[in-house]
Short mmCIF file of C-alpha atoms in Angstrom, two decimals:
data_model
loop_
_atom_site.label_atom_id
_atom_site.label_comp_id
_atom_site.label_asym_id
_atom_site.label_seq_id
_atom_site.Cartn_x
_atom_site.Cartn_y
_atom_site.Cartn_z
CA GLN A 1 24.37 -114.50 -235.23
CA GLN A 2 24.42 -118.07 -234.04
CA GLN A 3 28.10 -118.68 -234.78
CA VAL A 4 30.82 -119.55 -232.32
CA LYS A 5 34.30 -119.04 -233.77
CA GLN A 6 37.17 -121.04 -232.27
CA SER A 7 40.91 -120.63 -232.68
CA PRO A 8 43.48 -121.95 -233.29
CA GLN A 9 42.57 -124.97 -235.40
CA SER A 10 45.54 -126.87 -234.01
CA LEU A 11 48.03 -126.37 -231.24
CA ILE A 12 51.24 -128.13 -230.27
CA VAL A 13 52.86 -127.65 -226.87
CA GLN A 14 55.48 -129.37 -224.77
CA LYS A 15 54.58 -131.19 -221.58
CA GLY A 16 54.08 -128.66 -218.80
CA GLY A 17 53.12 -125.87 -221.19
CA ILE A 18 49.88 -123.88 -220.96
CA PRO A 19 47.85 -124.19 -224.15
CA ILE A 20 45.17 -121.51 -224.60
CA ILE A 21 42.16 -121.97 -226.86
CA ASN A 22 39.96 -119.01 -227.70
CA CYS A 23 36.32 -118.67 -228.70
CA ALA A 24 34.21 -115.72 -229.75
CA TYR A 25 30.43 -115.57 -230.02
CA GLU A 26 27.99 -113.16 -231.61
CA ASN A 27 24.64 -113.86 -229.98
CA THR A 28 24.37 -111.79 -226.78
CA ALA A 29 21.52 -114.04 -225.63
CA PHE A 30 23.99 -116.89 -225.04
CA ASP A 31 24.50 -117.41 -221.32
CA TYR A 32 25.95 -120.89 -220.96
CA PHE A 33 29.45 -121.66 -222.23
CA PRO A 34 30.76 -125.23 -221.89
CA TRP A 35 33.96 -126.81 -223.13
CA TYR A 36 34.16 -130.39 -224.35
CA GLN A 37 37.07 -132.77 -224.80
CA GLN A 38 36.94 -135.43 -227.49
CA PHE A 39 39.34 -138.32 -227.98
CA PRO A 40 39.52 -140.21 -231.30
CA GLY A 41 36.67 -142.67 -231.66
CA LYS A 42 34.80 -141.28 -228.65
CA GLY A 43 31.98 -138.83 -228.16
CA PRO A 44 32.70 -135.41 -226.63
CA ALA A 45 32.78 -135.19 -222.84
CA LEU A 46 31.89 -132.09 -220.84
CA LEU A 47 35.03 -130.66 -219.29
CA ILE A 48 34.03 -127.40 -217.64
CA ALA A 49 31.36 -124.74 -218.13
CA ILE A 50 30.83 -121.10 -217.17
CA ARG A 51 27.94 -118.67 -216.88
CA PRO A 52 28.45 -114.95 -217.64
CA ASP A 53 28.04 -113.86 -214.02
CA VAL A 54 31.67 -114.86 -213.33
CA SER A 55 34.86 -113.97 -215.19
CA GLU A 56 36.84 -117.10 -214.37
CA LYS A 57 36.22 -120.68 -213.31
CA LYS A 58 38.79 -123.33 -212.39
CA GLU A 59 38.40 -127.08 -212.20
CA GLY A 60 41.63 -128.91 -211.58
CA ARG A 61 44.10 -127.95 -214.29
CA PHE A 62 41.40 -126.44 -216.53
CA THR A 63 40.42 -122.76 -216.34
CA ILE A 64 37.83 -120.83 -218.32
CA SER A 65 38.28 -117.08 -218.66
CA PHE A 66 35.22 -115.11 -219.76
CA ASN A 67 35.04 -111.57 -221.15
CA LYS A 68 31.40 -110.57 -221.55
CA SER A 69 32.05 -107.16 -223.11
CA ALA A 70 34.30 -108.67 -225.77
CA LYS A 71 32.01 -111.69 -226.22
CA GLN A 72 34.99 -114.00 -225.85
CA PHE A 73 35.94 -116.91 -223.65
CA SER A 74 39.00 -119.10 -223.48
CA LEU A 75 40.24 -122.39 -222.06
CA HIS A 76 43.62 -122.65 -220.35
CA ILE A 77 45.17 -126.01 -219.50
CA MET A 78 47.76 -125.72 -216.76
CA ASP A 79 50.72 -128.12 -216.62
CA SER A 80 49.57 -129.88 -219.78
CA GLN A 81 50.22 -133.61 -220.11
CA PRO A 82 50.45 -135.94 -223.13
CA GLY A 83 47.13 -137.43 -221.99
CA ASP A 84 45.49 -134.05 -222.64
CA SER A 85 46.11 -134.54 -226.38
CA ALA A 86 42.59 -134.43 -227.83
CA THR A 87 40.21 -132.20 -229.75
CA TYR A 88 38.64 -129.44 -227.70
CA PHE A 89 35.34 -127.77 -228.57
CA CYS A 90 33.82 -124.65 -227.10
CA ALA A 91 30.07 -124.22 -227.25
CA ALA A 92 27.32 -121.81 -226.27
CA SER A 93 23.60 -121.85 -225.65
CA LYS A 94 20.74 -119.81 -224.21
CA SER A 95 19.06 -120.54 -220.92
CA GLY A 96 15.67 -122.11 -220.43
CA THR A 97 14.54 -124.83 -222.77
CA SER A 98 17.34 -123.92 -225.17
CA TYR A 99 20.12 -125.14 -222.87
CA GLY A 100 20.25 -128.32 -224.88
CA LYS A 101 20.65 -126.52 -228.18
CA LEU A 102 24.38 -125.92 -228.17
CA THR A 103 26.21 -124.12 -230.94
CA PHE A 104 29.71 -125.58 -231.17
CA GLY A 105 32.97 -124.09 -232.37
CA GLN A 106 34.98 -125.79 -235.08
CA GLY A 107 37.35 -127.51 -232.65
CA THR A 108 41.04 -127.31 -231.74
CA ILE A 109 43.32 -130.30 -232.09
CA LEU A 110 45.75 -130.18 -229.17
CA THR A 111 48.98 -132.19 -229.18
CA VAL A 112 51.11 -132.28 -226.04
CA HIS A 113 54.59 -133.65 -226.64
CA PRO A 114 56.33 -135.54 -223.80
CA ASP B 1 25.92 -149.34 -217.27
CA THR B 2 27.82 -146.17 -216.63
CA GLY B 3 27.49 -144.35 -219.92
CA VAL B 4 25.35 -143.48 -222.90
CA SER B 5 25.15 -146.34 -225.37
CA GLN B 6 24.28 -146.19 -229.05
CA ASP B 7 23.40 -148.91 -231.52
CA PRO B 8 24.56 -149.67 -234.11
CA ARG B 9 28.07 -148.24 -234.01
CA HIS B 10 28.37 -148.32 -237.77
CA LYS B 11 25.75 -148.35 -240.51
CA ILE B 12 26.33 -148.52 -244.25
CA THR B 13 23.29 -148.03 -246.43
CA LYS B 14 22.37 -147.24 -249.99
CA ARG B 15 20.92 -143.92 -250.98
CA GLY B 16 17.14 -143.91 -250.64
CA GLN B 17 16.99 -146.47 -247.82
CA ASN B 18 15.62 -145.75 -244.35
CA VAL B 19 17.80 -146.15 -241.27
CA THR B 20 17.04 -146.11 -237.55
CA PHE B 21 19.47 -145.55 -234.69
CA ARG B 22 18.93 -146.20 -231.00
CA CYS B 23 20.26 -144.36 -227.96
CA ASP B 24 20.11 -145.53 -224.36
CA PRO B 25 20.85 -142.66 -221.99
CA ILE B 26 22.22 -142.80 -218.47
CA SER B 27 19.25 -144.10 -216.52
CA GLU B 28 18.54 -141.20 -214.19
CA HIS B 29 18.96 -138.51 -216.86
CA ASN B 30 15.75 -136.81 -217.96
CA ARG B 31 17.22 -134.98 -220.98
CA LEU B 32 18.34 -136.65 -224.17
CA TYR B 33 20.00 -134.96 -227.13
CA TRP B 34 20.81 -135.86 -230.73
CA TYR B 35 23.66 -134.17 -232.56
CA ARG B 36 25.40 -134.83 -235.87
CA GLN B 37 29.13 -134.46 -236.45
CA THR B 38 31.05 -134.48 -239.71
CA LEU B 39 34.81 -134.90 -239.95
CA GLY B 40 36.74 -131.91 -238.67
CA GLN B 41 33.66 -130.07 -237.44
CA GLY B 42 31.96 -129.52 -234.14
CA PRO B 43 28.72 -131.34 -233.38
CA GLU B 44 25.57 -129.83 -234.90
CA PHE B 45 22.31 -129.81 -232.93
CA LEU B 46 19.45 -131.94 -234.26
CA THR B 47 16.87 -132.26 -231.47
CA TYR B 48 16.42 -132.75 -227.76
CA PHE B 49 13.92 -134.25 -225.33
CA GLN B 50 13.00 -133.67 -221.75
CA ASN B 51 11.42 -136.91 -220.66
CA GLU B 52 9.01 -137.84 -223.49
CA ALA B 53 8.60 -134.28 -224.78
CA GLN B 54 10.59 -133.14 -227.82
CA LEU B 55 11.45 -129.59 -226.77
CA GLU B 56 13.41 -128.36 -229.77
CA LYS B 57 14.16 -129.50 -233.28
CA SER B 58 16.72 -127.94 -235.56
CA ARG B 59 15.39 -126.05 -238.53
CA LEU B 60 18.22 -127.67 -240.45
CA LEU B 61 16.38 -130.96 -240.19
CA SER B 62 14.21 -131.84 -243.08
CA ASP B 63 11.01 -133.85 -242.79
CA ARG B 64 13.09 -136.94 -243.50
CA PHE B 65 14.39 -136.94 -239.93
CA SER B 66 12.25 -137.96 -236.98
CA ALA B 67 13.07 -138.78 -233.38
CA GLU B 68 11.08 -140.35 -230.60
CA ARG B 69 11.57 -141.02 -226.94
CA PRO B 70 8.69 -143.21 -225.78
CA LYS B 71 8.26 -143.45 -222.01
CA GLY B 72 11.15 -141.04 -221.50
CA SER B 73 13.78 -143.75 -221.65
CA PHE B 74 15.62 -144.78 -224.83
CA SER B 75 15.31 -142.77 -228.02
CA THR B 76 15.32 -143.58 -231.73
CA LEU B 77 16.38 -141.38 -234.63
CA GLU B 78 15.06 -142.33 -238.05
CA ILE B 79 16.26 -140.99 -241.36
CA GLN B 80 14.02 -141.71 -244.33
CA ARG B 81 15.17 -141.76 -247.95
CA THR B 82 18.81 -141.29 -247.01
CA GLU B 83 21.03 -139.02 -249.11
CA GLN B 84 24.82 -138.97 -249.40
CA GLY B 85 24.84 -135.70 -247.45
CA ASP B 86 23.45 -137.57 -244.45
CA SER B 87 26.77 -139.39 -244.02
CA ALA B 88 28.07 -138.34 -240.61
CA MET B 89 28.55 -139.45 -237.02
CA TYR B 90 25.25 -139.29 -235.13
CA LEU B 91 25.81 -138.56 -231.46
CA CYS B 92 23.44 -139.00 -228.56
CA ALA B 93 23.93 -137.38 -225.17
CA SER B 94 22.04 -137.20 -221.90
CA SER B 95 21.98 -135.01 -218.83
CA PHE B 96 20.06 -134.02 -215.76
CA GLY B 97 19.72 -130.30 -216.26
CA LEU B 98 21.60 -127.71 -218.35
CA GLY B 99 23.14 -128.97 -221.56
CA PRO B 100 24.52 -132.32 -222.70
CA GLY B 101 27.14 -133.71 -220.36
CA PHE B 102 27.81 -137.19 -221.55
CA PHE B 103 27.88 -138.12 -225.21
CA GLY B 104 27.75 -141.69 -226.40
CA PRO B 105 30.28 -143.17 -228.83
CA GLY B 106 28.10 -142.33 -231.82
CA THR B 107 26.71 -144.17 -234.82
CA ARG B 108 28.74 -143.65 -237.97
CA LEU B 109 26.44 -143.55 -241.01
CA THR B 110 27.79 -144.02 -244.51
CA VAL B 111 25.37 -143.53 -247.38
CA LEU B 112 26.59 -144.99 -250.67
#
């Protein structure tokens, strides 16, 4: 019940395309859903996060869509650039003292071709 | 210093030896997290602190793992009697509220 399943494992798009990465969770107690971006040789960096009281959140070219009834959330990258090529992880946690205890998805390797 | 720093960046040890890693968080952050990441996988939670207090520890951790954060500043993660299965990247992160925002570059542990 603690799993977060992420798909696809890898994704290739052309510059300007809109890659979409999907995640599904099982634990209905999860109420914090961040996305992280990781470049080779670096630690993950928080990109954007959403709480279940909203269905969509935008920050720059990154948008999270959230479907509470389906227990799914997704990341959309608008006007993707070669510099967006990285591994993306979704994650989830419960509120309170458990905010720090994130359960991560398996990751999606995104390649944006020029 | 504008980020989380970890030391050492790489550690090679023989099975059965003890190792200790250090993490220096962003100075104003009160929360500090340790995660472990193996190749091709997402990070796996180990433990986290709020100031000096260790709030949660993964049940996946055996008694061979211990972490401290004296005075609520830097933290150390010790692994005793290392096993080959401990080989991984050990990541530290810090934040001020909610979950980890900024991860350090990690310490890559190789157990021979």
